[in-house]
mmCIF file of C-alpha atoms in Angstrom:
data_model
loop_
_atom_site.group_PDB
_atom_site.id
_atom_site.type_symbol
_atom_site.label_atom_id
_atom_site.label_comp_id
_atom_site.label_asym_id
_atom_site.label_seq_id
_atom_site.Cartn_x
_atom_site.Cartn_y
_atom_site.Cartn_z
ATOM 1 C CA UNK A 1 33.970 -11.614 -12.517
ATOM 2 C CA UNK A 2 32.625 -10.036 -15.745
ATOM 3 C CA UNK A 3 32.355 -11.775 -18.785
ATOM 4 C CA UNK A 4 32.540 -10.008 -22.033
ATOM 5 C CA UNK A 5 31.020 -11.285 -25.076
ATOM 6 C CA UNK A 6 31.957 -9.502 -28.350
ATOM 7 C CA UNK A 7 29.795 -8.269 -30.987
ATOM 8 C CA UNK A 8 30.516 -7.763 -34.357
ATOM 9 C CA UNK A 9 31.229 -4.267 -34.859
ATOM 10 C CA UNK A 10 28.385 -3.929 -37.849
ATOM 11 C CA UNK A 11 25.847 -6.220 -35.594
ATOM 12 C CA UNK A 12 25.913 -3.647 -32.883
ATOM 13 C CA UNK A 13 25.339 -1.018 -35.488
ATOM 14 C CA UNK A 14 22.627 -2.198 -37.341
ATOM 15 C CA UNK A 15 20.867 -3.863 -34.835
ATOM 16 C CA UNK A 16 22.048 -3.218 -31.831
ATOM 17 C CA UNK A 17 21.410 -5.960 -28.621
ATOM 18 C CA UNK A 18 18.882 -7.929 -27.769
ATOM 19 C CA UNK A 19 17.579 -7.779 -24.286
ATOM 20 C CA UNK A 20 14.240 -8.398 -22.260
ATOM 21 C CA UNK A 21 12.198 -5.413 -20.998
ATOM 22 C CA UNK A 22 9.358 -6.063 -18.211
ATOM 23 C CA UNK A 23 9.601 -9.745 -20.034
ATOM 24 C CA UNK A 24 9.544 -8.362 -23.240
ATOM 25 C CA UNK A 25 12.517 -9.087 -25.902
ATOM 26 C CA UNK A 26 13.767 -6.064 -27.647
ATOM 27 C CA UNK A 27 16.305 -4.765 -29.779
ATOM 28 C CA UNK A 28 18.473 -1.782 -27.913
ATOM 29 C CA UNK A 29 20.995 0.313 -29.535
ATOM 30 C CA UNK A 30 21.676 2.604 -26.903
ATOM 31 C CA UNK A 31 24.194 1.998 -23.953
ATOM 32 C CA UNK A 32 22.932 2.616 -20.567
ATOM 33 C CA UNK A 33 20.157 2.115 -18.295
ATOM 34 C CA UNK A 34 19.041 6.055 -18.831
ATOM 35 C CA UNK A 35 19.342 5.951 -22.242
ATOM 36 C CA UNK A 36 17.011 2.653 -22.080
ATOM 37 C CA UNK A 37 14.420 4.722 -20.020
ATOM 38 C CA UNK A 38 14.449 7.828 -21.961
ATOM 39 C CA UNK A 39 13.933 5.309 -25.214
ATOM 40 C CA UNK A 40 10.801 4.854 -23.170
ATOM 41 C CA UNK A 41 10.323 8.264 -22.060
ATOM 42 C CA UNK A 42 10.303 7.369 -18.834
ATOM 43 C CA UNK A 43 11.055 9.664 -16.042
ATOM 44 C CA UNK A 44 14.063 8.333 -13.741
ATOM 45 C CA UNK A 45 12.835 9.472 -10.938
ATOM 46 C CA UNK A 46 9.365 7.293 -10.837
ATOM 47 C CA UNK A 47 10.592 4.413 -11.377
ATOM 48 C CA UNK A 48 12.489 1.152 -10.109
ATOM 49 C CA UNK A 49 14.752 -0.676 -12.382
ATOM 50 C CA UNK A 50 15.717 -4.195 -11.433
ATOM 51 C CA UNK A 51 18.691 -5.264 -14.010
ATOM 52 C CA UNK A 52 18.811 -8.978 -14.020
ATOM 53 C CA UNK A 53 17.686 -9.543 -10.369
ATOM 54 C CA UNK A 54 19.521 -6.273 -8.839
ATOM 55 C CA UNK A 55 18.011 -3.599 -7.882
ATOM 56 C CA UNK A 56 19.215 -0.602 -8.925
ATOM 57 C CA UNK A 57 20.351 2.887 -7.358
ATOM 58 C CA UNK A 58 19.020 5.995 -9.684
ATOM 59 C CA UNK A 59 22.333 7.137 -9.347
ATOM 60 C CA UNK A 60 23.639 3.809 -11.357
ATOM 61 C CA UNK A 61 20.937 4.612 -14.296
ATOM 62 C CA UNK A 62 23.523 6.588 -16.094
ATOM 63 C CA UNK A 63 26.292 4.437 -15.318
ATOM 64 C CA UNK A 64 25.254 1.023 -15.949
ATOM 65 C CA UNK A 65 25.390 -0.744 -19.499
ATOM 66 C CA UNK A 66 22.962 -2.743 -20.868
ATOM 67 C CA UNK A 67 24.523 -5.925 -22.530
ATOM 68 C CA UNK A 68 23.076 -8.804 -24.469
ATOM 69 C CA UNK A 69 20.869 -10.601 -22.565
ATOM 70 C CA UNK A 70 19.680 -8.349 -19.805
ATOM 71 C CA UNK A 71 16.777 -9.084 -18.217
ATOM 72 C CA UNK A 72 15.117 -5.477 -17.326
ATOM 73 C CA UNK A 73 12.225 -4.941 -15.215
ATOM 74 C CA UNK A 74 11.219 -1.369 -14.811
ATOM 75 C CA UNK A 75 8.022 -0.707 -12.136
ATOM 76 C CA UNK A 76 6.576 2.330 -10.722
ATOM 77 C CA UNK A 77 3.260 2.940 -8.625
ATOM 78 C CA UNK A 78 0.027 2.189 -9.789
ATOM 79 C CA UNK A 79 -3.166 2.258 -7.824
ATOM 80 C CA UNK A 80 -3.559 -0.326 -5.763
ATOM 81 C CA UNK A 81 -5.027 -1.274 -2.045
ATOM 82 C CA UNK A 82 -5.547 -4.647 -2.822
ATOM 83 C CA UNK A 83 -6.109 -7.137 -5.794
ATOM 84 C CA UNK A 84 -9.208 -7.683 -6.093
ATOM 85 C CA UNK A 85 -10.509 -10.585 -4.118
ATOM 86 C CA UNK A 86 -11.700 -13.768 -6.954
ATOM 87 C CA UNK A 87 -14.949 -14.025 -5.464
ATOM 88 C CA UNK A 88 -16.099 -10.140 -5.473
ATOM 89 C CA UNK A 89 -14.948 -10.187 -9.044
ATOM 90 C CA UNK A 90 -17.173 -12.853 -9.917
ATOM 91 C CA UNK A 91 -20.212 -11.068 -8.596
ATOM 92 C CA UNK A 92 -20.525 -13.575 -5.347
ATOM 93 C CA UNK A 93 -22.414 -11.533 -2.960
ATOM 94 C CA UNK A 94 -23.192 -12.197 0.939
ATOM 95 C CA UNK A 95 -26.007 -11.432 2.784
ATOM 96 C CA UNK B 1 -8.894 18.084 17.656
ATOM 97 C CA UNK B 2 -6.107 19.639 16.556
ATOM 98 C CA UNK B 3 -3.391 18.605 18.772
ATOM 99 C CA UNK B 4 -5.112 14.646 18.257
ATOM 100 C CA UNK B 5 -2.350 14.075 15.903
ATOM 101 C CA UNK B 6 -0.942 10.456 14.901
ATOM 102 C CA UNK B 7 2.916 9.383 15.630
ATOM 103 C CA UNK B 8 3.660 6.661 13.854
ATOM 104 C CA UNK B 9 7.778 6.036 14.233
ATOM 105 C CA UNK B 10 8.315 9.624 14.621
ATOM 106 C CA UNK B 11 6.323 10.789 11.809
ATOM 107 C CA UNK B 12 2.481 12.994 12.104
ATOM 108 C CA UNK B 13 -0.280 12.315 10.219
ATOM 109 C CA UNK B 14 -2.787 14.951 9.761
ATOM 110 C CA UNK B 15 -5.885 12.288 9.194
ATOM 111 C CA UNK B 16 -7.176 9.349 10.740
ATOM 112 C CA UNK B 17 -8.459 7.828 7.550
ATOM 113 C CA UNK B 18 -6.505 6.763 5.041
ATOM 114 C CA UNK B 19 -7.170 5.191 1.745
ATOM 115 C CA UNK B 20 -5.996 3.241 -1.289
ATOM 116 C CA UNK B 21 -5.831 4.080 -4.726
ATOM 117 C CA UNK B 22 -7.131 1.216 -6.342
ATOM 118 C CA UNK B 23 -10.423 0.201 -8.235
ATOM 119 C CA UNK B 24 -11.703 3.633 -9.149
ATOM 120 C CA UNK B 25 -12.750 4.759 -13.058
ATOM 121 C CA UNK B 26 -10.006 6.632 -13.511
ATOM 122 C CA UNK B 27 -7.160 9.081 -11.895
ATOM 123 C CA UNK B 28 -9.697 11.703 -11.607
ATOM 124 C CA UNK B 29 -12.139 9.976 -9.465
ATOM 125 C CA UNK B 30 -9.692 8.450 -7.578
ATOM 126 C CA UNK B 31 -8.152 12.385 -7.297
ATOM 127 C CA UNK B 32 -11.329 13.552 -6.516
ATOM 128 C CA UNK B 33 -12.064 10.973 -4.128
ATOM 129 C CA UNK B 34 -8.897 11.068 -1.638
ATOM 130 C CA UNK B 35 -9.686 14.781 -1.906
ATOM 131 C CA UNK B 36 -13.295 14.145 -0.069
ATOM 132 C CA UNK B 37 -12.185 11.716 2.457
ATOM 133 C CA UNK B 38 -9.498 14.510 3.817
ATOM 134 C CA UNK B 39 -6.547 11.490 4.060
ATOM 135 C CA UNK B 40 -3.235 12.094 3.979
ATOM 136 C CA UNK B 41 -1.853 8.818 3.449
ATOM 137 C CA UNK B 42 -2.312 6.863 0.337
ATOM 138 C CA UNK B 43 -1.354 3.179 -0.222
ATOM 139 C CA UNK B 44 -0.452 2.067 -3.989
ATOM 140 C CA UNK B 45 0.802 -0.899 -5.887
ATOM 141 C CA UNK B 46 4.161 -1.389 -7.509
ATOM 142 C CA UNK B 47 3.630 -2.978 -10.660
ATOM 143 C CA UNK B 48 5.136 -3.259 -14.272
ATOM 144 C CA UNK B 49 5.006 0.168 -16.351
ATOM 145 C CA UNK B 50 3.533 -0.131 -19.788
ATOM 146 C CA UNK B 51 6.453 -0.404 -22.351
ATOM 147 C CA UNK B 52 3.848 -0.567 -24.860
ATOM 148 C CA UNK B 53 1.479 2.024 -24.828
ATOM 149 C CA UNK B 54 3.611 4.904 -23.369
ATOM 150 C CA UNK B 55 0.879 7.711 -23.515
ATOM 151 C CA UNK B 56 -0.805 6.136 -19.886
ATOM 152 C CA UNK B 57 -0.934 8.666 -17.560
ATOM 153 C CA UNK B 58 1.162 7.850 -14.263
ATOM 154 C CA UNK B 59 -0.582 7.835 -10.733
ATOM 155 C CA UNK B 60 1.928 10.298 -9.416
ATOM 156 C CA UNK B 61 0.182 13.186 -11.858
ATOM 157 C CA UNK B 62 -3.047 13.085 -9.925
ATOM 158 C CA UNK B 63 -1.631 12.351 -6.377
ATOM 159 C CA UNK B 64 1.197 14.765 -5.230
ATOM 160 C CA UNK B 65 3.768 13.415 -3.151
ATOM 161 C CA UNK B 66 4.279 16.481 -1.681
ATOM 162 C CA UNK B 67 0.814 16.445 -0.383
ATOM 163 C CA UNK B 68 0.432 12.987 0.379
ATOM 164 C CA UNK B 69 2.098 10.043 2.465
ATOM 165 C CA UNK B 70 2.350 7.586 -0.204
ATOM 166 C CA UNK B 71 2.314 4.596 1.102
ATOM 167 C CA UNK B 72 3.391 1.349 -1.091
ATOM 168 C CA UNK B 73 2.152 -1.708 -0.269
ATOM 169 C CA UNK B 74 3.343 -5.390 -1.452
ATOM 170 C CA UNK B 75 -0.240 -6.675 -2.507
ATOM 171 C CA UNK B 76 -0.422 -9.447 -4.353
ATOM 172 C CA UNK B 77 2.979 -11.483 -2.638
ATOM 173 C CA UNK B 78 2.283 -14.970 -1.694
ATOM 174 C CA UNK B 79 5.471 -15.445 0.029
ATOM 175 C CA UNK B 80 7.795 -13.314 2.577
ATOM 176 C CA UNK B 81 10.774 -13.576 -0.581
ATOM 177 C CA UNK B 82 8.408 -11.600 -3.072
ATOM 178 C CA UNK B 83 7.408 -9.654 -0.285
ATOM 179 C CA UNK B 84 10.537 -8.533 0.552
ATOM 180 C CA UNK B 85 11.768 -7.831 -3.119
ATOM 181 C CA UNK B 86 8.636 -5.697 -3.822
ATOM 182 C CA UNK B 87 8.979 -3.301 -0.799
ATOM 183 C CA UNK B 88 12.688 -2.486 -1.632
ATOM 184 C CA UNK B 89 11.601 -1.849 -5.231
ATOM 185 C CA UNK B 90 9.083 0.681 -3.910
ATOM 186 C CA UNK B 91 11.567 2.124 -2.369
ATOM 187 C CA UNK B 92 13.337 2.074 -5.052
ATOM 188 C CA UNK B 93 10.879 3.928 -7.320
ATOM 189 C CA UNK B 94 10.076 6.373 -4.355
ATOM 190 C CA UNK B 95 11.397 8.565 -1.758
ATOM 191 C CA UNK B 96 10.918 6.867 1.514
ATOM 192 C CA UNK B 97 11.196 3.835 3.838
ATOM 193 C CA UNK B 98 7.879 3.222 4.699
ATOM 194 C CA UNK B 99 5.635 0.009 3.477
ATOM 195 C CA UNK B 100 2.429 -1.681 3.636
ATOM 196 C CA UNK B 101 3.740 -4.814 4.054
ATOM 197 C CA UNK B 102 1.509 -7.887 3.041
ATOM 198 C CA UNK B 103 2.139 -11.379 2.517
ATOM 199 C CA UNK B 104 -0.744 -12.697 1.053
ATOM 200 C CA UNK B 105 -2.070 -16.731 2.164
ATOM 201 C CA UNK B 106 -4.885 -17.665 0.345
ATOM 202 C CA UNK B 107 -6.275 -16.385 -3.181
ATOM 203 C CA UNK B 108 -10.158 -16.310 -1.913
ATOM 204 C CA UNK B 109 -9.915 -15.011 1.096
ATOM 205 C CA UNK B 110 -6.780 -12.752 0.409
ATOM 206 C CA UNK B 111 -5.890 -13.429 4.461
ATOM 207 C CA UNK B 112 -2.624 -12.683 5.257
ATOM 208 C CA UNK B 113 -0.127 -15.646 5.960
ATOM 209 C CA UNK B 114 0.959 -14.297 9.495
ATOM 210 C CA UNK B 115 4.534 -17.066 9.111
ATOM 211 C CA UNK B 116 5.207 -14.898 5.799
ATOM 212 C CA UNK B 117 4.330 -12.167 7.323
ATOM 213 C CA UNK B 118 6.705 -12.158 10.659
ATOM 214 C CA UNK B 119 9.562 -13.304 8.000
ATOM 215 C CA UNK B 120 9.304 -10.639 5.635
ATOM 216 C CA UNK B 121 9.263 -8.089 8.220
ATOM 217 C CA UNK B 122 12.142 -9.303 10.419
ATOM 218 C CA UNK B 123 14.221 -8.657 7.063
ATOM 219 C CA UNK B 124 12.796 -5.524 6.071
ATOM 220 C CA UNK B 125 13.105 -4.076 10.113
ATOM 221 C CA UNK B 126 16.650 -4.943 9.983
ATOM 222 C CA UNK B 127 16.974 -3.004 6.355
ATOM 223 C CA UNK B 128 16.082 0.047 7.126
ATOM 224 C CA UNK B 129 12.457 -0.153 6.427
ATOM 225 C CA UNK B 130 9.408 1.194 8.262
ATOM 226 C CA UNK B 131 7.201 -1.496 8.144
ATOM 227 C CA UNK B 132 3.288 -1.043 8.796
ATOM 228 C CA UNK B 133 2.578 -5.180 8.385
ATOM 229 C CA UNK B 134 -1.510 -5.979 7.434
ATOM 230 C CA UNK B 135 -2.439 -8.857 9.567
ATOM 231 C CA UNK B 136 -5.202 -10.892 10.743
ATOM 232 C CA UNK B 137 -7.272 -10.029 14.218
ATOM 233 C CA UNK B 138 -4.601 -12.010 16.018
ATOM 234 C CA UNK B 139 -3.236 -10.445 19.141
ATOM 235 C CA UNK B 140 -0.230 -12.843 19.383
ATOM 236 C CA UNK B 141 0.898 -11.794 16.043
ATOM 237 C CA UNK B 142 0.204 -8.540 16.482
ATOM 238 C CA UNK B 143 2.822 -8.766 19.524
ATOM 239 C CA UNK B 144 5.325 -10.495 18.090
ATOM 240 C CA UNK B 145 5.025 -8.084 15.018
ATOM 241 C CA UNK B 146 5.744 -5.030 17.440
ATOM 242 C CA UNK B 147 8.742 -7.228 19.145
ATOM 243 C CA UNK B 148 10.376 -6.789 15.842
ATOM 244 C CA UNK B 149 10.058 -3.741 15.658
ATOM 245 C CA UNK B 150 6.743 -2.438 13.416
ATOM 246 C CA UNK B 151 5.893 0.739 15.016
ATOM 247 C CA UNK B 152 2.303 0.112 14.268
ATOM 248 C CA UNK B 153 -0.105 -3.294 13.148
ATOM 249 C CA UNK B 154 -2.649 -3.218 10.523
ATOM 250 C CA UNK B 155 -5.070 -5.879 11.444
ATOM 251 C CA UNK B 156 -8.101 -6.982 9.291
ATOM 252 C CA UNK B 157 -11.686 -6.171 10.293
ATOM 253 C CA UNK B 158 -12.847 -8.881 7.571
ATOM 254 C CA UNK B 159 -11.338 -9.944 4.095
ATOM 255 C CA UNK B 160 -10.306 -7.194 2.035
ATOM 256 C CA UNK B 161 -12.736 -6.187 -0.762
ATOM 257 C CA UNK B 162 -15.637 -7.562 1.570
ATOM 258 C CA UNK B 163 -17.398 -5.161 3.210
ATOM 259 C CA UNK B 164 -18.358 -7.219 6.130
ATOM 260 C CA UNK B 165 -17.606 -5.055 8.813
ATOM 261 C CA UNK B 166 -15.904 -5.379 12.247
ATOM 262 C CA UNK B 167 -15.956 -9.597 12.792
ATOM 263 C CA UNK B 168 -14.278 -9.751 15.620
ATOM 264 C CA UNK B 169 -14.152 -6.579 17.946
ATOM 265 C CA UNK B 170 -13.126 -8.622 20.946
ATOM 266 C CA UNK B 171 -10.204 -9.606 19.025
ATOM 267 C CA UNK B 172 -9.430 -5.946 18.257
ATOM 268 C CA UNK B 173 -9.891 -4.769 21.254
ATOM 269 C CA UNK B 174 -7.404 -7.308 23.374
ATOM 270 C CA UNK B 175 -4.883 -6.225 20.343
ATOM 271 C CA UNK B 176 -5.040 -2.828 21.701
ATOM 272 C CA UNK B 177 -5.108 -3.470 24.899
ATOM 273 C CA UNK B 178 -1.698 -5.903 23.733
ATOM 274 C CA UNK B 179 0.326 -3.507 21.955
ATOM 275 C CA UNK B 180 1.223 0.072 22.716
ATOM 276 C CA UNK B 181 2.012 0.849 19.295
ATOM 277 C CA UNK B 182 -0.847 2.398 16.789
ATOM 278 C CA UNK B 183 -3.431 0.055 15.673
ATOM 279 C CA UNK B 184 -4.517 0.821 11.767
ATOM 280 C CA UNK B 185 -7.875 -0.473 11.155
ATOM 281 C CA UNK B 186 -7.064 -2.245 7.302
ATOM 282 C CA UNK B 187 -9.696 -4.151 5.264
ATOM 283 C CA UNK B 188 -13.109 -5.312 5.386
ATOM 284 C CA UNK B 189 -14.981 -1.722 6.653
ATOM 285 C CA UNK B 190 -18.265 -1.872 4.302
ATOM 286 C CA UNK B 191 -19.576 1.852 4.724
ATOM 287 C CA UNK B 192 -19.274 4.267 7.718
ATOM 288 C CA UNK B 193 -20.690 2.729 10.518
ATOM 289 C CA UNK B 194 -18.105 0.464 10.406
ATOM 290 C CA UNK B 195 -15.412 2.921 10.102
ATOM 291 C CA UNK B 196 -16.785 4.653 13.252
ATOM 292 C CA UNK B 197 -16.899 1.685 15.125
ATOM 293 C CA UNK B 198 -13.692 0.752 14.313
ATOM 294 C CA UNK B 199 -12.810 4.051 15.637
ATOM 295 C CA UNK B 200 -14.991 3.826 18.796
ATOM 296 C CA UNK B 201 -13.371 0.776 20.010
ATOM 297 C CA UNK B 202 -9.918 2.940 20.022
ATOM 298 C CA UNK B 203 -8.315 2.301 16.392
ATOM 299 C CA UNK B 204 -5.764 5.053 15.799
ATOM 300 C CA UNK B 205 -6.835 4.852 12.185
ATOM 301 C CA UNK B 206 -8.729 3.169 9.381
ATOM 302 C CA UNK B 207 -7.482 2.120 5.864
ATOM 303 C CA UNK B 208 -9.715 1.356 3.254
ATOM 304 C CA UNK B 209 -9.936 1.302 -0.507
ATOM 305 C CA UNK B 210 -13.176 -1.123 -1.707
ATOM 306 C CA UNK B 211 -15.889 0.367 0.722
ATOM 307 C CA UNK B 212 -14.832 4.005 -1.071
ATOM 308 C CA UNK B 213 -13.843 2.792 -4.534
ATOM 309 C CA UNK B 214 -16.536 0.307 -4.816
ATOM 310 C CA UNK B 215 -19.644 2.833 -3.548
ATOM 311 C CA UNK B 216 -22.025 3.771 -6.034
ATOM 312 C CA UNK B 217 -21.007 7.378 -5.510
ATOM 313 C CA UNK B 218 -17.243 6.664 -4.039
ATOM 314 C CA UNK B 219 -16.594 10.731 -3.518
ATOM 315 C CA UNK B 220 -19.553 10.736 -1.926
ATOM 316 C CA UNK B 221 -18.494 8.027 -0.082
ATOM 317 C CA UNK B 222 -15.606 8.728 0.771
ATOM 318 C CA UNK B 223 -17.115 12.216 2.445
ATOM 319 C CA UNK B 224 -19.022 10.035 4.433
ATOM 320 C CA UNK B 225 -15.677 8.094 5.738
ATOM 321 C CA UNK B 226 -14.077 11.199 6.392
ATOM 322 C CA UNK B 227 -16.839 12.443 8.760
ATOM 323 C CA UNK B 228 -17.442 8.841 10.083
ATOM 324 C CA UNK B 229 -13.412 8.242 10.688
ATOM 325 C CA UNK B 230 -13.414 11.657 12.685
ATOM 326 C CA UNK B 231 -17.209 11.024 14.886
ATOM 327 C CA UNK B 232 -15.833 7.773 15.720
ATOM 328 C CA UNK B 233 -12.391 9.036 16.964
ATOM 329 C CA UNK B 234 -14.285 12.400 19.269
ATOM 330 C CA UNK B 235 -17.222 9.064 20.754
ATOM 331 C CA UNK B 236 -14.027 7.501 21.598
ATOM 332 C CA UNK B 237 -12.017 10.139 23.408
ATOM 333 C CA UNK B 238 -14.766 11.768 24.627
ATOM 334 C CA UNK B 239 -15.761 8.221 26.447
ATOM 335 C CA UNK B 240 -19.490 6.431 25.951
ATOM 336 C CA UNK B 241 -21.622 5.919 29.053
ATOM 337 C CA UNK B 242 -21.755 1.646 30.349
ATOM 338 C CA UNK B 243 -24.226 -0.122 28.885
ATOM 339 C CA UNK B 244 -27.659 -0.562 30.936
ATOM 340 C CA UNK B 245 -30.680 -2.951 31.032
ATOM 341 C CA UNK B 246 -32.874 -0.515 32.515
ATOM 342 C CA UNK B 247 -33.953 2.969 31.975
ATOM 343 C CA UNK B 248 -32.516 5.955 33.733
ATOM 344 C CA UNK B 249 -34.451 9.040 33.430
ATOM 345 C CA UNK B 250 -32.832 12.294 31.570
ATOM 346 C CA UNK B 251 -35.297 14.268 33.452
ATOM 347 C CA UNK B 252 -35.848 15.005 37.118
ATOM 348 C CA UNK B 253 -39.051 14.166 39.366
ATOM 349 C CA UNK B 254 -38.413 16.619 41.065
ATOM 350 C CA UNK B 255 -40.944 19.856 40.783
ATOM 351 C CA UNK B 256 -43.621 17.523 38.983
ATOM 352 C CA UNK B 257 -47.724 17.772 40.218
#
């Protein structure tokens, strides 16, 4: 079931939406998922986007719209093997 | 050595070592780095991109995927759920099915929590995924990790980050003697002795991050690995002699005054 809320026509101008980016609240004015990301310049095709718990296909980037309230995370790859472990990090040595 | 190539679920890997990405100064050590140690497979994080400062260079500039086997792992999960949820959002931002799977137990000792573990990868198996599972020195887990179907086990050789070494070869060696599926070294090598050993005792391959990443000169470091990784490997197919109390001479008596 979808629910649709309406905006004022000059809200949605002016300010556009509010939604949450990688738990960050912002103000969007664009319409999809791909327009979100290029906002960012961010390259589709490095990236995951997770749209209010749901992962998302790249082909759906273009397709699905953002709407007030979306909770957005967007990941890619960093470096990584392991975090580090506490006690290394303090400087706790052995032997 | 040429033809010594690792199968893992119908896949080749070129090289026996194979690294992480993490903990270096920046993309061009770490660059520089997996360069040196010859790997071909390369574990990284998923994480959060930077909204905020969008001039950070991405990973992915410095490491080809078209060169390298990237590898995503799901460090940093406490439980099988977030486990899960990270390894389909790496393959989400990527290009294959394979993960590093980890479910993490403890904060200090980063040990994996094997119950997590053998939950998170049931679900991933039946998705699709390839799933390489990190786990402790446990040969019991290690089995029931291969009955559901991981086509290879990662087991510790001590905490990650530590640099302790091999603790428990005996351990190792009954998983390989266990399971018939690869066994990847992952975690605790401190510098290439261990890496060798690890190799001598039959380890189809070694991962590592810290003991390269953390050296004082990691490309040098990771050289050393390289050679260590591929010493280790030739000791163990060519077969050691048995250990002996006593001497046994090299030369002969024969023809002496």
């Amino acid at each position: 079931m979808t629910i649709r809320i309406r905006v004022p026509y000059d809200e949605r101008m002016s300010n556009g939406i509010r939604i949450e980016v990688n738990g960050e609240p912002r103000g969007f004015t664009g319409e999809t998922v791909s327009d979100l990301l290029h906002e960012l310049s961010l390259t589709t095709d490095r990236v995951a986007v997770e749209l209010n718990l749901e992962i998302l296909d790249r082909q759906e980037f273009a397709r699905r719209r953002l709407q007030q309230g979306d909770r957005v995370e967007i990941l890619s790859f960093i470096g990584g093997g392991a975090p580090r472990c506490r006690n290394h990090e303090e400087g706790g040595s052995y032997a | 050595m040429h033809d010594d190539r690792l199968v893992i679920a119908g896949r080749e890997f070129r090289s026996r070592l194979w690294v992480g990405t993490g903990k270096y100064k920046d993309f061009a050590q770490t660059q520089h780095a997996i360069e040196a140690s010859g790997a071909d497979v390369v574990t990284v994080a998923v994480r959060r991109v930077n909204i905020t400062d969008r001039s950070k260079e991405n990973l992915l500039d410095y490491i080809d995927p078209k060169k390298y086997t990237i590898l995503p792992n799901t460090a940093g999960c406490y439980t099988a759920e977030d486990a899960v949820r990270y390894a389909r959002l790496a393959r989400a931002a990527g290009v294959s099915d394979l993960v590093k799977l980890e479910v993490i137990g403890d904060e200090k000792t980063l040990f994996p929590d094997t119950a997590g573990l053998l939950e998170a990868a049931k679900v991933l198996v039946k998705d699709g995924f390839i799933v390489l599972p990190y786990t402790n020195d446990d040969p019991i887990v290690a089995k029931r990790l291969v009955d559901i179907g991981c086509p290879a086990v990662m087991p510790l050789a001590a905490p990650i980050g530590s640099g302790l070494g091999i603790r428990n070869p005996y351990n190792l060696k009954i998983i390989m003697e266990t399971v018939k599926v690869p066994i990847i070294v992952d975690a605790g090598v401190g510098t290439a002795s261990d890496a060798a050993l690890a190799m001598e005792y039959g380890a189809d391959a070694v991962l590592m991050n810290t003991a390269i990443a953390g050296a004082q000169d990691p490309i040098a470091m990771a050289e050393a690995m390289k050679y260590a990784v591929h010493a280790g490997r030739l000791a163990y197919k060519a077969g050691r002699i048995p250990r002996k109390l006593y001497a046994t001479a090299s030369s002969p008596i024969e023809g002496m005054l």
